[in-house]
Coordinates of C-alpha atoms in Angstrom, one line a residue:
Chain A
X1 CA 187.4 208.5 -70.7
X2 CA 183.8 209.1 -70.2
X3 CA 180.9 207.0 -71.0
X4 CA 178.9 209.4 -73.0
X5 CA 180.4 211.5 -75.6
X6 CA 180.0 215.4 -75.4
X7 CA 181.7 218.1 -77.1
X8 CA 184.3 220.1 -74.9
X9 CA 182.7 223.3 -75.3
X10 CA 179.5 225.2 -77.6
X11 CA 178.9 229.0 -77.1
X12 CA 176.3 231.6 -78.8
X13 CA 175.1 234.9 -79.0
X14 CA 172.4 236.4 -75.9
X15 CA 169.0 235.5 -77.9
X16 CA 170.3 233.1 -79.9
X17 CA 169.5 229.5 -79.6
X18 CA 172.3 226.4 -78.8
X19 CA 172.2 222.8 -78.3
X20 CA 174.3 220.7 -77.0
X21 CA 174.9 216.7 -78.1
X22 CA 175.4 213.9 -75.6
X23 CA 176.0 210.4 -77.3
X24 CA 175.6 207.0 -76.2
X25 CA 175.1 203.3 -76.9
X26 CA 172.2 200.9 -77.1
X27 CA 173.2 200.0 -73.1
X28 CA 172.7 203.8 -72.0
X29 CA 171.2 206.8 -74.2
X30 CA 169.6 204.2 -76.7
X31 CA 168.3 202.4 -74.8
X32 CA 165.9 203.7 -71.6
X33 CA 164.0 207.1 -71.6
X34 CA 166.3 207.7 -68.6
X35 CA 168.2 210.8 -69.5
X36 CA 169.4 213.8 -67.2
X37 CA 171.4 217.0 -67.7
X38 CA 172.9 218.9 -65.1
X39 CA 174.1 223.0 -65.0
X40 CA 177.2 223.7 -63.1
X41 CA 178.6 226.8 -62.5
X42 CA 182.1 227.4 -61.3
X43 CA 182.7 226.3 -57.5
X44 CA 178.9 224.8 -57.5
X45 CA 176.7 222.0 -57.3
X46 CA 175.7 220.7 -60.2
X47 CA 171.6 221.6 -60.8
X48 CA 169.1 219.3 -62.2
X49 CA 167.8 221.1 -65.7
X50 CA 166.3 218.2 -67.8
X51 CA 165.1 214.6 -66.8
X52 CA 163.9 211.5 -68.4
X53 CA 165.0 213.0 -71.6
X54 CA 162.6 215.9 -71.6
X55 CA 161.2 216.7 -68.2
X56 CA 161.6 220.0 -67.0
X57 CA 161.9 220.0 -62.5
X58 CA 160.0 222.7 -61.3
X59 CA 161.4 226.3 -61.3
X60 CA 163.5 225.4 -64.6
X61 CA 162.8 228.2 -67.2
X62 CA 161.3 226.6 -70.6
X63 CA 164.1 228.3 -72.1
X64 CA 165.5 224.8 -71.0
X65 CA 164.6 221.6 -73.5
X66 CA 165.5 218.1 -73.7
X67 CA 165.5 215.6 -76.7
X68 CA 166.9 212.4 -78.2
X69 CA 167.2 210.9 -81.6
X70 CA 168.9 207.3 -81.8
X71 CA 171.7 207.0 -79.4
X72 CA 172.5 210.7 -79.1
X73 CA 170.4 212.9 -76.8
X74 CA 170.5 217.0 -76.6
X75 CA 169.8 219.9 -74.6
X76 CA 168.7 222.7 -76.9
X77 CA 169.0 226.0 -74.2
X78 CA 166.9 229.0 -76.3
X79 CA 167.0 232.8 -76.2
X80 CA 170.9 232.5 -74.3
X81 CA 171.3 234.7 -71.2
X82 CA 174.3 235.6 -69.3
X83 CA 173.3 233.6 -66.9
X84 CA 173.4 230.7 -69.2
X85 CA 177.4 230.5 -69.1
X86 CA 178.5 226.7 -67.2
X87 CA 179.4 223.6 -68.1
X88 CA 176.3 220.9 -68.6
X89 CA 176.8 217.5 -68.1
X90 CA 174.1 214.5 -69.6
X91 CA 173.9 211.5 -67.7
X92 CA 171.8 208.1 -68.4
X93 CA 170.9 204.6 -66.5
X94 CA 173.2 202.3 -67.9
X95 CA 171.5 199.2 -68.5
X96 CA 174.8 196.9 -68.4
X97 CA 175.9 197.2 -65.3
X98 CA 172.5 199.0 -63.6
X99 CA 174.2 202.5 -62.8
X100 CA 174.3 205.8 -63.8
X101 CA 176.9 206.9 -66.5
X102 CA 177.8 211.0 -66.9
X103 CA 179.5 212.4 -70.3
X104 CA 182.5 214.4 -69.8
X105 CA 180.7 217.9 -70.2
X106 CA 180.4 220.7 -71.9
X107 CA 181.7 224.0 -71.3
X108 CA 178.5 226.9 -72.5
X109 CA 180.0 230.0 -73.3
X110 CA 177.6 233.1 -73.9
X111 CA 179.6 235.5 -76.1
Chain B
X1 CA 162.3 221.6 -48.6
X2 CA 164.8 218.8 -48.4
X3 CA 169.4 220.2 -47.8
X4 CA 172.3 218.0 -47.5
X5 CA 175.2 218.8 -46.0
X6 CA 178.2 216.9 -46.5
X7 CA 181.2 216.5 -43.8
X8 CA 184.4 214.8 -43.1
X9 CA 188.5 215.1 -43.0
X10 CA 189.4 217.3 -46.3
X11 CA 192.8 215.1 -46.1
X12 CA 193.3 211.6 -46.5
X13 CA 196.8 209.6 -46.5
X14 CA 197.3 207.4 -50.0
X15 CA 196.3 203.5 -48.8
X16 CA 193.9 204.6 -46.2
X17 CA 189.9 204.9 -46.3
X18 CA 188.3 208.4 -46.9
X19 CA 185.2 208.7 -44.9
X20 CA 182.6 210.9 -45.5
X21 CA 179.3 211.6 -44.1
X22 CA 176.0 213.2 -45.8
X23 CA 173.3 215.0 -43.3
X24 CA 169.8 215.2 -44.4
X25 CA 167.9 218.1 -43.1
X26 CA 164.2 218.7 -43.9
X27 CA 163.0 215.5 -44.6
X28 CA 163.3 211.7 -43.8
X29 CA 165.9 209.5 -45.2
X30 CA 163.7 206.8 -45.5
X31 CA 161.3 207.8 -48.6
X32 CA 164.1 208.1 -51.1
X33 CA 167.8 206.5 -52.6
X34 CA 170.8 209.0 -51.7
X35 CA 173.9 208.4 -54.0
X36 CA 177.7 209.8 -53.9
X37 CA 179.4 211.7 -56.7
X38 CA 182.9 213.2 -57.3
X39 CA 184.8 215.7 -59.5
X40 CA 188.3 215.3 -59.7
X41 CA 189.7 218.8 -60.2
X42 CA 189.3 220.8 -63.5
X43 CA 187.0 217.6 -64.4
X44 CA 184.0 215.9 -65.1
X45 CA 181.1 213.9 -62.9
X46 CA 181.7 210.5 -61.8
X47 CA 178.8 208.2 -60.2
X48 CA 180.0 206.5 -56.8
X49 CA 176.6 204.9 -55.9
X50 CA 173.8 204.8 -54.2
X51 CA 171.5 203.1 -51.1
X52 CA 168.1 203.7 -49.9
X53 CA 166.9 203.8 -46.1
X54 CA 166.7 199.9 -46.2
X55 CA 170.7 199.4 -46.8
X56 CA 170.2 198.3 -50.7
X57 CA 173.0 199.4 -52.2
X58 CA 174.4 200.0 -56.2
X59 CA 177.8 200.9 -57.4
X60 CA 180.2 202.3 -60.3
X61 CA 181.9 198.9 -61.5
X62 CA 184.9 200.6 -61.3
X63 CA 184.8 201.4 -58.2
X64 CA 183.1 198.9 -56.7
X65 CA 185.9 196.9 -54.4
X66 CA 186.9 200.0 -52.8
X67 CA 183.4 201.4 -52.1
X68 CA 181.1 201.0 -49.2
X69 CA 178.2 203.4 -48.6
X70 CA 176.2 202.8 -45.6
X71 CA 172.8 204.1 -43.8
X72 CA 171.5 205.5 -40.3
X73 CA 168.0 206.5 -40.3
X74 CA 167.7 207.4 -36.8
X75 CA 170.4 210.0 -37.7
X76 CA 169.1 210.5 -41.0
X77 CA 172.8 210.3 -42.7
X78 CA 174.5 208.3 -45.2
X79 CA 177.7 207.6 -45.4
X80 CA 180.9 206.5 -48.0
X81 CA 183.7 204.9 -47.0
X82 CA 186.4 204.4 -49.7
X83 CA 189.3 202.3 -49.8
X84 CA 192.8 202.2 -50.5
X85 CA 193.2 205.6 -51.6
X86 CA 196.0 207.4 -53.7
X87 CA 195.9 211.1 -55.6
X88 CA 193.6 209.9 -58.5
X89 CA 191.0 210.0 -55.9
X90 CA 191.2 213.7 -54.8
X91 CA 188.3 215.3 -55.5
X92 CA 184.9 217.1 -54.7
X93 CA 182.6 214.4 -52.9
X94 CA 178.6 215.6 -53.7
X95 CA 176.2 213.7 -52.0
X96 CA 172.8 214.1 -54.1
X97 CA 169.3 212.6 -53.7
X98 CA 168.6 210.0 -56.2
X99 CA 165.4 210.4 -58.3
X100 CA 163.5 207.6 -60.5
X101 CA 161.6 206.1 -63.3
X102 CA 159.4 203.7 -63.8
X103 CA 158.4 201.2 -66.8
X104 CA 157.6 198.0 -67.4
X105 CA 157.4 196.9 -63.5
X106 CA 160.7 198.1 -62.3
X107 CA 161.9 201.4 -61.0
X108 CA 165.3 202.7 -62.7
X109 CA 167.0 205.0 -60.4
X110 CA 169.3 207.5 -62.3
X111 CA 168.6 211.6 -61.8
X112 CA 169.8 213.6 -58.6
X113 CA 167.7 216.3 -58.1
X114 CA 168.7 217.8 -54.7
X115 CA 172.6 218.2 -54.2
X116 CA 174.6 218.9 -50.9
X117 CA 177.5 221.8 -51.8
X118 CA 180.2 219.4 -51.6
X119 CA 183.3 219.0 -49.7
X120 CA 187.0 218.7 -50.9
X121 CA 189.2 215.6 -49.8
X122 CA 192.6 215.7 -51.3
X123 CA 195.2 212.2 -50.9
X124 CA 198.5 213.3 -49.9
X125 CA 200.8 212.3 -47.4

């Protein structure tokens, strides 16, 4: 069982818009501005998309956004492309123990 | 800009160590923390740990009696040794660059922003 909490999988039209949930606890997600979300596609690496809950690394498209309310942070991933189909997976410092926790991820389907 | 290449035996026999190796080409070792991740087949991330160029170390609790990650500088590689294997530890091994944040005095280290492509060890006899 993971540490953080996703849902198995979200999907959405080309154009639409789709986010994507990622909870925590007070220890993790709540607790430090110290969230990441990674893009894997199949037989890949994952790829840095979003850190320290909303910072986009260079060469990500906008399209790309990070936020967090409480102990649940999201990627919202706008105006869906083909391209956009993988799995994403959050991930947060975990104050606790002083590591790095991952949620199980979520499979993005573009329909 | 900054590749890692990750290499060592794809199979490992249950109870003995896998032992893996991460290159670093196109930049020094010593101005960043490298870390270790895995995918088991058909699932998610898991964090192994991390070290920087001076030997500090940090580890996944669960983990953490089997694990040993280790640095050379002059060969600009890292390295993860783990323990006592059996089949729950077959997987894809990443080795990643470890980025940071900083607030209130201390850095937190928890983002990897440049990934090597991964190599598959599988546990069997």
């Amino acid at each position: 069982q993971s540490a953080l909490t996703q849902p198995p999988s979200a999907s959405g039209s080309p154009g639409q818009s789709v986010t994507i949930s990622c909870t925590g606890t007070s220890s993790d997600v709540g607790g430090y501005n110290y969230v990441s979300w990674y893009q894997q596609h199949p037989g890949k690496a994952p790829k840095l998309m979003i850190y320290e809950v909303t910072k986009r690394p260079s060469g990500v498209p906008d399209r790309f956004s990070g936020s967090r309310s409480g102990y649940t942070a999201s990627l919202t991933v706008s105006g869906l492309q083909a391209e956009d189909e993988a799995d994403y997976y959050c991930s947060s410092y975990a104050g606790n123990n002083n590591y790095v926790v991952f949620g199980g991820g979520t499979k993005l389907t573009v329909l | 800009q900054v590749q890692l290449q990750e290499s060592g035996p794809g199979l490992v026999k249950p109870s003995e160590t896998l032992s893996l190796t991460c290159t670093v080409s196109g930049g020094s070792i010593s101005s960043y923390y490298w870390s270790w991740i895995r995918q088991p087949p058909g699932k998610g991330l898991e964090y192994i740990g991390y070290i920087n160029y001076s030997g500090s170390t940090n580890y996944n609790p669960s983990l953490k009696s089997r694990v040993t990650i280790s640095v050379d500088t002059s060969k600009n590689q890292f390295s993860l040794k783990l323990s006592s294997v059996t089949a729950a530890d077959t997987a894809v091994y990443y080795c990643a660059r470890v980025g940071s944040g900083y607030s209130y005095g201390s850095y937190y280290y928890y983002y990897m922003d440049v990934w090597g492509k991964g190599t598959t060890v599988t546990v069997s006899s």
